[in-house]
CSV table of C-alpha atoms in Angstrom, one decimal:
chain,number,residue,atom,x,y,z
A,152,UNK,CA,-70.2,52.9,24.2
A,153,UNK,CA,-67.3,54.8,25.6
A,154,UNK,CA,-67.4,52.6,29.0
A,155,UNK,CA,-67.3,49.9,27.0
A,156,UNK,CA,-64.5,51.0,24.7
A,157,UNK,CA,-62.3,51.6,27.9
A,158,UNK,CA,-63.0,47.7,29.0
A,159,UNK,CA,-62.0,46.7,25.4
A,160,UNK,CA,-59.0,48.5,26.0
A,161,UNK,CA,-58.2,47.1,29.2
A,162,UNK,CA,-58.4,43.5,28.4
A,163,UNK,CA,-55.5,44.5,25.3
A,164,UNK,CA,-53.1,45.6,27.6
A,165,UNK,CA,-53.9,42.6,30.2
A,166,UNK,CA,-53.5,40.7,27.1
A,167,UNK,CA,-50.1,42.4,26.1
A,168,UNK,CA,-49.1,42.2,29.7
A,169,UNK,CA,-49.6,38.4,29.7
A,170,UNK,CA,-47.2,38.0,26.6
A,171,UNK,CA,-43.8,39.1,28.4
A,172,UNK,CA,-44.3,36.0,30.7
A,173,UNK,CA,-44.7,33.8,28.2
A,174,UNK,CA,-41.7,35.0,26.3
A,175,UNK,CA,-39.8,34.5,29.4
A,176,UNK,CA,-41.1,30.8,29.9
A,177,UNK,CA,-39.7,29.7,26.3
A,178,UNK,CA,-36.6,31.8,27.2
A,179,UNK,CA,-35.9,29.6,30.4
A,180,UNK,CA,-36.6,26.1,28.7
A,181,UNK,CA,-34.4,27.0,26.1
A,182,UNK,CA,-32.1,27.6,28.5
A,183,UNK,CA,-32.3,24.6,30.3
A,184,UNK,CA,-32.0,22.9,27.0
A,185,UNK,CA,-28.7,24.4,26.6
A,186,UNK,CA,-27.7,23.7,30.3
A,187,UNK,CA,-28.1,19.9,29.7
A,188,UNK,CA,-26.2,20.2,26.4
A,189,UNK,CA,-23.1,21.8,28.2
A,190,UNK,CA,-23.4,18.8,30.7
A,191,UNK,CA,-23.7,16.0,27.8
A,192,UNK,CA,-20.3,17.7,26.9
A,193,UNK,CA,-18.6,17.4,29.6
A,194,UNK,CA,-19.7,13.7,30.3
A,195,UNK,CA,-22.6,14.5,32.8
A,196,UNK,CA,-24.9,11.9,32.9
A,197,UNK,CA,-28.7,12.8,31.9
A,198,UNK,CA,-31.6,12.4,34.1
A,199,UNK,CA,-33.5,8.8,34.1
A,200,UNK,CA,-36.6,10.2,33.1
A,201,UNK,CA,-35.1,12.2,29.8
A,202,UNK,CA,-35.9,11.3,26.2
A,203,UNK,CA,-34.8,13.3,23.3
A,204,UNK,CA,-38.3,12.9,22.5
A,205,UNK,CA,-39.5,15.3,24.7
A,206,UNK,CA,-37.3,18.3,22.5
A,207,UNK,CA,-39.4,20.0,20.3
A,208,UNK,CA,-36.6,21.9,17.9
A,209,UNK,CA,-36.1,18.8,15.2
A,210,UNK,CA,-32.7,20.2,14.8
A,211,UNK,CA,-31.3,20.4,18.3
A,212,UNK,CA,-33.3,17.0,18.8
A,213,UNK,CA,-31.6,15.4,16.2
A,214,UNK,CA,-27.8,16.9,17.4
A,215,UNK,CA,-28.8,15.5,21.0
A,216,UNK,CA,-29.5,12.1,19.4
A,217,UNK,CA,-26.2,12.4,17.6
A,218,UNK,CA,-24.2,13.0,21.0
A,219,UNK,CA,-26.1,10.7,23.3
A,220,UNK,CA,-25.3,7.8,20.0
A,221,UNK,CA,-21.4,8.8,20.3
A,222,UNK,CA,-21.6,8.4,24.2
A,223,UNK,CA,-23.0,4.9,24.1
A,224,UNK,CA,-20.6,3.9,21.6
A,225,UNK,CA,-17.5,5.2,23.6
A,226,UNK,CA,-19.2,3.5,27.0
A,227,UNK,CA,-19.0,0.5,24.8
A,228,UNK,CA,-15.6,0.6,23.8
A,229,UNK,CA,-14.5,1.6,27.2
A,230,UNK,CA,-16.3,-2.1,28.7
A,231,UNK,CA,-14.7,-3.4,25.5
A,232,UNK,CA,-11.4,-2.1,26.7
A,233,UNK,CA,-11.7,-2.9,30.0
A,234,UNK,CA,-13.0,-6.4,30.1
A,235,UNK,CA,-9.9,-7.4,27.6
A,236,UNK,CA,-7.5,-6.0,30.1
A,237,UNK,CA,-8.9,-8.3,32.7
A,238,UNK,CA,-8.9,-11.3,30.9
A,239,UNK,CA,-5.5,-10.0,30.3
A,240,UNK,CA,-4.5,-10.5,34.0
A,241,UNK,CA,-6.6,-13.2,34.5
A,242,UNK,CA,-4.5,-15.5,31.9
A,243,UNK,CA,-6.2,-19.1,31.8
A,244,UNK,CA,-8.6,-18.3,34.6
A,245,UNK,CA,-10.4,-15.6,33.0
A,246,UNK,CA,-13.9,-16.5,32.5
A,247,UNK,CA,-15.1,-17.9,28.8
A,248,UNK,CA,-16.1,-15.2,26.3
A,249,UNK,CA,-20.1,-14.3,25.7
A,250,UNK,CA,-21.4,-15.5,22.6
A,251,UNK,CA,-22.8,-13.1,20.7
A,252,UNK,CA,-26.6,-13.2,20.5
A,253,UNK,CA,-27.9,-14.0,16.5
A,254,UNK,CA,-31.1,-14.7,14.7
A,255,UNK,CA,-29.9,-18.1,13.6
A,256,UNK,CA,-28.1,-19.3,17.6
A,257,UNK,CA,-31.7,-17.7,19.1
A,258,UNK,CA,-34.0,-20.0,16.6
A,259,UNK,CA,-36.7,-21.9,18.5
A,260,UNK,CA,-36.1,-25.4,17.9
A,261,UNK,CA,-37.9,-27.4,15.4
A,262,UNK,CA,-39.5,-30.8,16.3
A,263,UNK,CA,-39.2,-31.8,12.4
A,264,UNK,CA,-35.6,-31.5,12.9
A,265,UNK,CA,-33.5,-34.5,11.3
A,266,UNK,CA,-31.8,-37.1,12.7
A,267,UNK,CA,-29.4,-39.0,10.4
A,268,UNK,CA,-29.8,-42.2,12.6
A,269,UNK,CA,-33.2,-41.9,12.8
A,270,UNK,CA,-34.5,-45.0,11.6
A,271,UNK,CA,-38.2,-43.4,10.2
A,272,UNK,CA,-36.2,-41.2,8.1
A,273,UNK,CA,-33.9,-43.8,6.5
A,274,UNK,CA,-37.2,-45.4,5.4
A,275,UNK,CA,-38.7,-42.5,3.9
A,276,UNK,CA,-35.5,-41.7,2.0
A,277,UNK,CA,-34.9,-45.5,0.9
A,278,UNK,CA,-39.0,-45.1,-0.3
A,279,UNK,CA,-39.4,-41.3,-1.5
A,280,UNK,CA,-39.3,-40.3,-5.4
A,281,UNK,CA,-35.6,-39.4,-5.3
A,282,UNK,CA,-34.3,-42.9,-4.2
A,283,UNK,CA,-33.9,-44.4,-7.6
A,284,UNK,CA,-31.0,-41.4,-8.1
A,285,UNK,CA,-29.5,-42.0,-4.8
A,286,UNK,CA,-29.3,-46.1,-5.5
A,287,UNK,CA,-27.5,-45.0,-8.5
A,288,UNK,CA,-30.3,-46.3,-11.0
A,289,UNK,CA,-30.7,-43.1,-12.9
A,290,UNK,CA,-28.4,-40.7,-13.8
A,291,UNK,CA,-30.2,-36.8,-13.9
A,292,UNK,CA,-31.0,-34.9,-17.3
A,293,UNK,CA,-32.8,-31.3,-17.1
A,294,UNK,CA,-34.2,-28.9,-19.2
A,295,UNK,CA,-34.3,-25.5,-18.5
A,296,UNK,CA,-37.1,-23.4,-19.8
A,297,UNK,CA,-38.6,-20.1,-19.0
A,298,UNK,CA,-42.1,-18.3,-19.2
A,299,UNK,CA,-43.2,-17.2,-23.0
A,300,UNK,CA,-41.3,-14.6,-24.4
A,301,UNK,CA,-38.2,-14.1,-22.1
A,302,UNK,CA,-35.9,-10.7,-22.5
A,303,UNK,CA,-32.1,-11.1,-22.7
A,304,UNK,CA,-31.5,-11.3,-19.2
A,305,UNK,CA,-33.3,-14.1,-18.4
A,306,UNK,CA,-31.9,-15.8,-21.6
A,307,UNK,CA,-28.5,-15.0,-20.4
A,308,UNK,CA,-29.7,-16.4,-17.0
A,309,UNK,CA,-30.4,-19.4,-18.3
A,310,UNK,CA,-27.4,-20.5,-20.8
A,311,UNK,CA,-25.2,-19.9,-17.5
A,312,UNK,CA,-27.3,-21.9,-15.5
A,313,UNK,CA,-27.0,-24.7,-18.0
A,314,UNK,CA,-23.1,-24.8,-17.8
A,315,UNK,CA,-23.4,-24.7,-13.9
A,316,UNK,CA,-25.6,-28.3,-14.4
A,317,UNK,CA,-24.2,-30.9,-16.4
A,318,UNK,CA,-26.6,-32.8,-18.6
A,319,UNK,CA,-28.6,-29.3,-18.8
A,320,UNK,CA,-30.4,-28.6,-22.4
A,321,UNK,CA,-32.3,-24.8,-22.5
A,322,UNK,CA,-35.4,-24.7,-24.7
A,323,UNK,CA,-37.9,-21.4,-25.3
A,324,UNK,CA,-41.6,-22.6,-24.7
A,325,UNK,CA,-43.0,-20.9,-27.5
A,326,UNK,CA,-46.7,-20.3,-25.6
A,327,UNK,CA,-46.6,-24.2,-25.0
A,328,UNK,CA,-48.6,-24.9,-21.3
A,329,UNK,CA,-46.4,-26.8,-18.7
A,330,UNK,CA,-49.4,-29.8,-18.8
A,331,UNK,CA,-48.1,-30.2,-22.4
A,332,UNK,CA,-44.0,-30.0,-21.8
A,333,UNK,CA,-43.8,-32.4,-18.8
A,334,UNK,CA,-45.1,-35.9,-20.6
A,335,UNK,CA,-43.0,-34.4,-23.9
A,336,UNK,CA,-39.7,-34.3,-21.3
A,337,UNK,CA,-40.8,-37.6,-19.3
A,338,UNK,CA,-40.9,-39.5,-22.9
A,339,UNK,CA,-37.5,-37.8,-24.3
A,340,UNK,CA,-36.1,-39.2,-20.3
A,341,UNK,CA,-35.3,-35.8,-18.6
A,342,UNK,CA,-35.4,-36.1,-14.8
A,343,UNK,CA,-36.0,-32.5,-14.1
A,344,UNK,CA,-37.9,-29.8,-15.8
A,345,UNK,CA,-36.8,-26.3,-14.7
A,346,UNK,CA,-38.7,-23.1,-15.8
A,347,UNK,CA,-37.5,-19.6,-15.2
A,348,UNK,CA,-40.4,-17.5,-14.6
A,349,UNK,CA,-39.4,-13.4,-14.9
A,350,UNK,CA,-41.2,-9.9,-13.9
A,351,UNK,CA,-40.5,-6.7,-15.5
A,352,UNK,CA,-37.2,-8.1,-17.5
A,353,UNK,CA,-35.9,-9.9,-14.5
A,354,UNK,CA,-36.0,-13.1,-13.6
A,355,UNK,CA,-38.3,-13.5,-10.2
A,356,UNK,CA,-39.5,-17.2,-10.0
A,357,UNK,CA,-38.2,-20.9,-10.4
A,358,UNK,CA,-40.7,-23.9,-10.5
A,359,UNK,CA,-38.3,-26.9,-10.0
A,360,UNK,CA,-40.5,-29.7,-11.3
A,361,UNK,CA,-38.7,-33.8,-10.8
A,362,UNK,CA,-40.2,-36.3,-13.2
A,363,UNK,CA,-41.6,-38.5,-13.6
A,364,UNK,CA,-43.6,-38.3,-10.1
A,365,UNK,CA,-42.8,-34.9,-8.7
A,366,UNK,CA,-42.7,-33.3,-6.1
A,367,UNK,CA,-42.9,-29.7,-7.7
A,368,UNK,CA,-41.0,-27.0,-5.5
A,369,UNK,CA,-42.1,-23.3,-6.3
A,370,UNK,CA,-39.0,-20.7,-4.9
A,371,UNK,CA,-38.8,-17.1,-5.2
A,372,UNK,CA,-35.7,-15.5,-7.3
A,373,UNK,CA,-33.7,-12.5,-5.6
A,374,UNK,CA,-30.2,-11.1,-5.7
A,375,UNK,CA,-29.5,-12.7,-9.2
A,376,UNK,CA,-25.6,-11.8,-10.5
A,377,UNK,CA,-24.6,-12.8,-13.6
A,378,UNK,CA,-20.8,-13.4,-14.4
A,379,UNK,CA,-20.4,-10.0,-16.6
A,380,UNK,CA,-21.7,-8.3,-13.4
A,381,UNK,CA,-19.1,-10.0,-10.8
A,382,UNK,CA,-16.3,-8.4,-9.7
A,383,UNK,CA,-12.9,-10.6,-9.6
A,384,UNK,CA,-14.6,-13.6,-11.4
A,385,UNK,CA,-12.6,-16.4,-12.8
A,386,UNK,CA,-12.8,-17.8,-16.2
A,387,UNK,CA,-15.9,-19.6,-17.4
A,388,UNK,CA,-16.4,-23.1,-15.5
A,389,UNK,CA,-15.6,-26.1,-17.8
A,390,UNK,CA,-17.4,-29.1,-18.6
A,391,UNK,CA,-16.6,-31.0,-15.4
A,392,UNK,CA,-19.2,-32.4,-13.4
A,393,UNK,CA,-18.7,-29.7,-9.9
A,394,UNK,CA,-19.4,-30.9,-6.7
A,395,UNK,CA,-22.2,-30.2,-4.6
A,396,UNK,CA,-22.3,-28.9,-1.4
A,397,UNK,CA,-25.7,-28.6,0.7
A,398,UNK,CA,-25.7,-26.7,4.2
A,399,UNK,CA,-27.7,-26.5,7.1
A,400,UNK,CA,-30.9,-28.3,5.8
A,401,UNK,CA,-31.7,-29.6,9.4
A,402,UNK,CA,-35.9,-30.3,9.1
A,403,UNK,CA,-37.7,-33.1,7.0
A,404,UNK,CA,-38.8,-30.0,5.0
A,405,UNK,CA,-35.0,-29.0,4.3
A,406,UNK,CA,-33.8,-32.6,3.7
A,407,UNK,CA,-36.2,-33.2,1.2
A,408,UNK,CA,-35.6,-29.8,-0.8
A,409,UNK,CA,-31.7,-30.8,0.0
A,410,UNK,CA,-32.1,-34.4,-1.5
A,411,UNK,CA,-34.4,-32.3,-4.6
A,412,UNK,CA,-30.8,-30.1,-5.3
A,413,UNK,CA,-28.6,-32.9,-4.9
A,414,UNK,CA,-30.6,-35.2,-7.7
A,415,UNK,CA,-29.8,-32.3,-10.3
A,416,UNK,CA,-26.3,-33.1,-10.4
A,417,UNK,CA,-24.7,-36.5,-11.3
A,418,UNK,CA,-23.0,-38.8,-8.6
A,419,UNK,CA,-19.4,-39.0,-9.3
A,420,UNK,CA,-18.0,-35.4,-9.5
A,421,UNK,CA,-15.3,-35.1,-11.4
A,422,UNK,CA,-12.0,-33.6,-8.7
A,423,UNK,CA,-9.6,-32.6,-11.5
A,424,UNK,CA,-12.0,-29.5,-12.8
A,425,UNK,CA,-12.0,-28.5,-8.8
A,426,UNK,CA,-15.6,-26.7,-9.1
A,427,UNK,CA,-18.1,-26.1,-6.3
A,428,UNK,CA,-22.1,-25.3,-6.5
A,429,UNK,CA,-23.0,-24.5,-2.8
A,430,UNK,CA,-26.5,-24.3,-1.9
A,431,UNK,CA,-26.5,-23.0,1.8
A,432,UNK,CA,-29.8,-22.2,3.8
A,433,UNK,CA,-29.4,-19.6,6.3
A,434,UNK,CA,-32.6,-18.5,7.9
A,435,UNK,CA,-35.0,-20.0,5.1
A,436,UNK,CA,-32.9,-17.9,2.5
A,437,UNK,CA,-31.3,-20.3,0.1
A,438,UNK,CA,-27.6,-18.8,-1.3
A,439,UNK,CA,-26.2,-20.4,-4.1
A,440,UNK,CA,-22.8,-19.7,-5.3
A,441,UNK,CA,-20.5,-21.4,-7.8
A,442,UNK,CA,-16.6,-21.4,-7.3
A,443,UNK,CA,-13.3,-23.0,-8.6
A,444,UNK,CA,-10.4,-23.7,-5.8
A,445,UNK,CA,-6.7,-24.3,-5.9
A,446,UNK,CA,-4.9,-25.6,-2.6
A,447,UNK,CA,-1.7,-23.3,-2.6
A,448,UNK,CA,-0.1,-25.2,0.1
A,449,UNK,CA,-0.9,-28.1,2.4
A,450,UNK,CA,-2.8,-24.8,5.2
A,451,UNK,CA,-3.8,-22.5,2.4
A,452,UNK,CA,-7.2,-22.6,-0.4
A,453,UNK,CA,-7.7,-20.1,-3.1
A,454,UNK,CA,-11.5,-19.6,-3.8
A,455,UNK,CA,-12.7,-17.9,-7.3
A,456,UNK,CA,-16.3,-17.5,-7.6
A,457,UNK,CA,-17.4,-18.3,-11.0
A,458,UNK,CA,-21.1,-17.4,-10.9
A,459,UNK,CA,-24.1,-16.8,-11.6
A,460,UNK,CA,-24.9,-16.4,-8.2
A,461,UNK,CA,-28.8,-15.7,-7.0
A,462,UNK,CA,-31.0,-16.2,-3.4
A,463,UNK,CA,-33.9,-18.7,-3.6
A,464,UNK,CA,-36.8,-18.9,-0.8
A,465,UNK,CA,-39.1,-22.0,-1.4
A,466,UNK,CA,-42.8,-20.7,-1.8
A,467,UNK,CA,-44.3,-24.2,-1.9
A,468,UNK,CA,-43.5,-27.8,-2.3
A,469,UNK,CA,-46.6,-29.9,-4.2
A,470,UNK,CA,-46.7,-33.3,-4.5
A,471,UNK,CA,-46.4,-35.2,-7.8
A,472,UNK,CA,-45.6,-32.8,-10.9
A,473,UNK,CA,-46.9,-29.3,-11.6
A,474,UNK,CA,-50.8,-28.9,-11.1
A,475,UNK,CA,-51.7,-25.3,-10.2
A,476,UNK,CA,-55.8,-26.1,-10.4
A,477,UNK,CA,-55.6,-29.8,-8.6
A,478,UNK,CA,-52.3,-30.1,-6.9
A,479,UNK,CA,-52.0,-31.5,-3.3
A,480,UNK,CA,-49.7,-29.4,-1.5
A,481,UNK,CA,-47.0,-30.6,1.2
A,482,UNK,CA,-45.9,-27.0,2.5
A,483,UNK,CA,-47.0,-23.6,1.6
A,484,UNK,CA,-45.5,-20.4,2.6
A,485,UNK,CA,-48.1,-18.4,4.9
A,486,UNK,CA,-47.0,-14.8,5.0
A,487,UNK,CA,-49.4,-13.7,7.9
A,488,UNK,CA,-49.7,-17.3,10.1
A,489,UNK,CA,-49.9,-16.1,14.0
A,490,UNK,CA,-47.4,-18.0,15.5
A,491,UNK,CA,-44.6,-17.0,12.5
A,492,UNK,CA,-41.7,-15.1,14.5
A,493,UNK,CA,-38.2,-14.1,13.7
A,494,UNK,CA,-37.1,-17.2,15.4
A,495,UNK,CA,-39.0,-19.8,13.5
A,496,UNK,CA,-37.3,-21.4,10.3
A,497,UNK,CA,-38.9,-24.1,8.9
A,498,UNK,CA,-36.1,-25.5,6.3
């Protein structure tokens, strides 16, 4: 027992021998550590191989994340600096600027993309279910409804959305299906049936519905302001019929959602109430605003956003009027489709 006492013993004080090392180990990396801070200070460069990864302190990893951020940005600035005093020197013959890379200059091109000469197209559009508007032979009427039993901010959503669209009348369903409402508005001659649809007191959905033979577009509601919630609005729009203005809608998809838009409003808009509703796609996000302009001089345009203003992405376009059991669908929005990047745009 004692022998083995005396071994227990021994193997503690190898043990407490072994310790001192290992104390002056952590001791020399944390030195090192604080070696290559004093060089990020003084400008040294760090070793290919180093990631701030690799420190284990969360705190002096995140302060050498902060420094090696604020050196990038001054080697930036520094490039920035010198590359203007070259083109400087240069004059005319310095060499053109980069253009900056974006998500929209980077899109992969679309083989649906529109040509405005194309003959195809001028046929579809002399033959689709909007052409009797654009030959002038009907002039548009909507009505704007929303799901059963909307809250005050949808209401309020609506009323100014039926002073932004001439011709626009707002009416509550009252638990009536939208089988029931369409041949009720085809009879009474509206050309579009609009319905608000809302989630948790905000308004989240928009079926946009032309009659009498569709299509039926489905979009997503984001980002809605209304005009109490603008900063630097102007004064309520007036009765004028605004104009419209419809941007970058480039693919047969976009030109038939873009020709869908235009029908709402009537054709001749009247210049002396100088109002604007813009509809402008930008990377399948649709941004409508609504503003008033003055020219100050012959150089010069003041701009006065009006509102409401809200983001629209299209979640399906059906053909003919709304069917949710039996509708044929032109497009749908696939959330998970494989070949989906942030490149590909399809409006």
């Amino acid at each position: 027992n004692h022998i083995v006492c005396k071994k227990k013993g021994k193997t503690k004080k190898l043990k407490q021998k072994v310790k001192p090392d290992e104390a002056a180990v952590q001791e020399m990396d944390q030195a090192e550590i604080e070696v290559t801070e004093t060089k990020s200070e003084s400008g040294a460069c760090f070793p290919p191989t180093f990631s701030v990864s690799e420190i284990k302190n969360k705190q002096r990893r995140h302060a050498m994340f902060l420094k090696l951020k604020e050196e990038k940005r001054k080697q930036k600035l520094e490039l920035k600096k010198k590359k203007k005093k070259e083109r400087k020197v240069l004059g005319d013959q310095a060499p053109p600027k980069e253009v900056p890379k974006t998500i929209e200059n980077q899109r992969i091109y679309d083989e649906t993309t529109v040509n405005p000469e194309d003959e195809e197209v001028a046929f579809d559009e002399g033959t689709d279910e909007f052409s009797a508007y654009f030959n002038q032979l009907t002039n548009p009427k909507v009505l704007i409804t929303t799901s059963d039993r909307p809250r005050g901010r949808t209401v309020r959503f609506c009323e100014q959305l039926a002073t932004v669209v001439p011709h626009a009348h707002v009416y509550y369903r009252r638990g009536l299906a939208l089988k029931r409402v369409i041949p009720q508005c085809i009879s009474r001659g509206f050309t579009y049936l609009m319905v608000i649809n809302e989630d948790r007191k905000v308004p989240n959905g928009l079926i946009l519905c032309h009659l009498p033979d569709g299509p039926t577009a489905h979009f997503k509601i984001s980002s809605v302001r209304l005009r109490k919630e603008m900063k630097r609005r102007g004064k309520d729009p007036t009765e004028h019929v605004p104009e419209v203005i419809l941007n970058n809608f480039s693919t047969r998809l976009g030109h038939s959602i873009g020709r869908m838009f235009a029908a709402l409003f009537p054709h001749d808009p009247q210049f002396v109430g100088r109002q604007v509703a813009t509809f402008h796609n930008q990377r399948d996000f649709i941004f409508f605003r609504f503003h008033r302009y003055i020219f100050k001089n012959e150089k010069k345009v003041g701009m006065q956003e009006l509102g409401p203003r809200f983001t629209l992405k299209l979640r399906s376009l059906q053909k003919g009027t709304f069917d949710s059991k039996f509708g044929e669908y032109e497009w749908v929005h696939k959330r998970h489709e494989m070949d989906s990047s942030r490149r590909k745009f399809h409006l």
